[in-house]
């Protein structure tokens, strides 16, 4: 189900490309193409019986996606020197996971938690600024609103799930269902955001 909504988001990104190609939103097209290809590769390898750990793919994805999000937030929030501080924090957390904390075949938990905290913080900053602008009256017409709403919802739901993974609490099924729902919301918001660029 996740791959389907990712492909739909890719299609929306391509269809509405001309409306946002000269804005910071352009970064989402290559990110979504990479996301869908990543998910397809994992699915194909697993179906062919290739012995891989999907988490290795997701670890690389988490770094690449964060760099794309950081670029985008920098463009819309004007982070200035903060972006370098944030980048050092995230890369340090990821390096900790890689060198000291975990095997590559496990999710980079410290890196992902730092990513979640950073994106949630940026989202709060964006919404607090938006509340002080006149255009907040027509918030549903602002593409960035939809993208950030999707990210905010995803990370609010994902962070607690990430914190309890590996605690032998038997939440495998709940985790899978929750991730599917969170991805539906995330990519659904992306699709809505792309649609809004045409208005």
C-alpha angles and dihedrals in degrees: 000000000000093000091053095055090043090054090048089052089050090051091049090049090053096043094052096035095114090058097058107018092109094048131077087262089078088088090070095067096062090038093054093045089051091046093053093045090049092052092045092051092051091049094047094047093049092047091050090052094245109161104238135137110236087206090069089059091045092050091055089044092052091056095045094044092049091052089052092048091047090052090050096046090047090056096048100035099034093229094182111181091354090078090065092049091049091047092052091049093050096044091046091052091048092047089051089055091047099046107026114009113046148001117263088248091066125074114266094248100178091045092049093047091050089047091052093049092048095048092045089051092049090048092053090049091050094049093045090053092045091054089060094053128084092231090069086086088072097034093147088066093058112094093202090057091062095046093049092044088055093048093045093050093045096051095042088057098036099050097065090045090052092049094055098043113110093027094105092240094141095240097138095119094041089048093052093048092046093049090051092051093046091050091049089054094044097049092037088058090047090053091049090048092053090048091052090057088070094057 
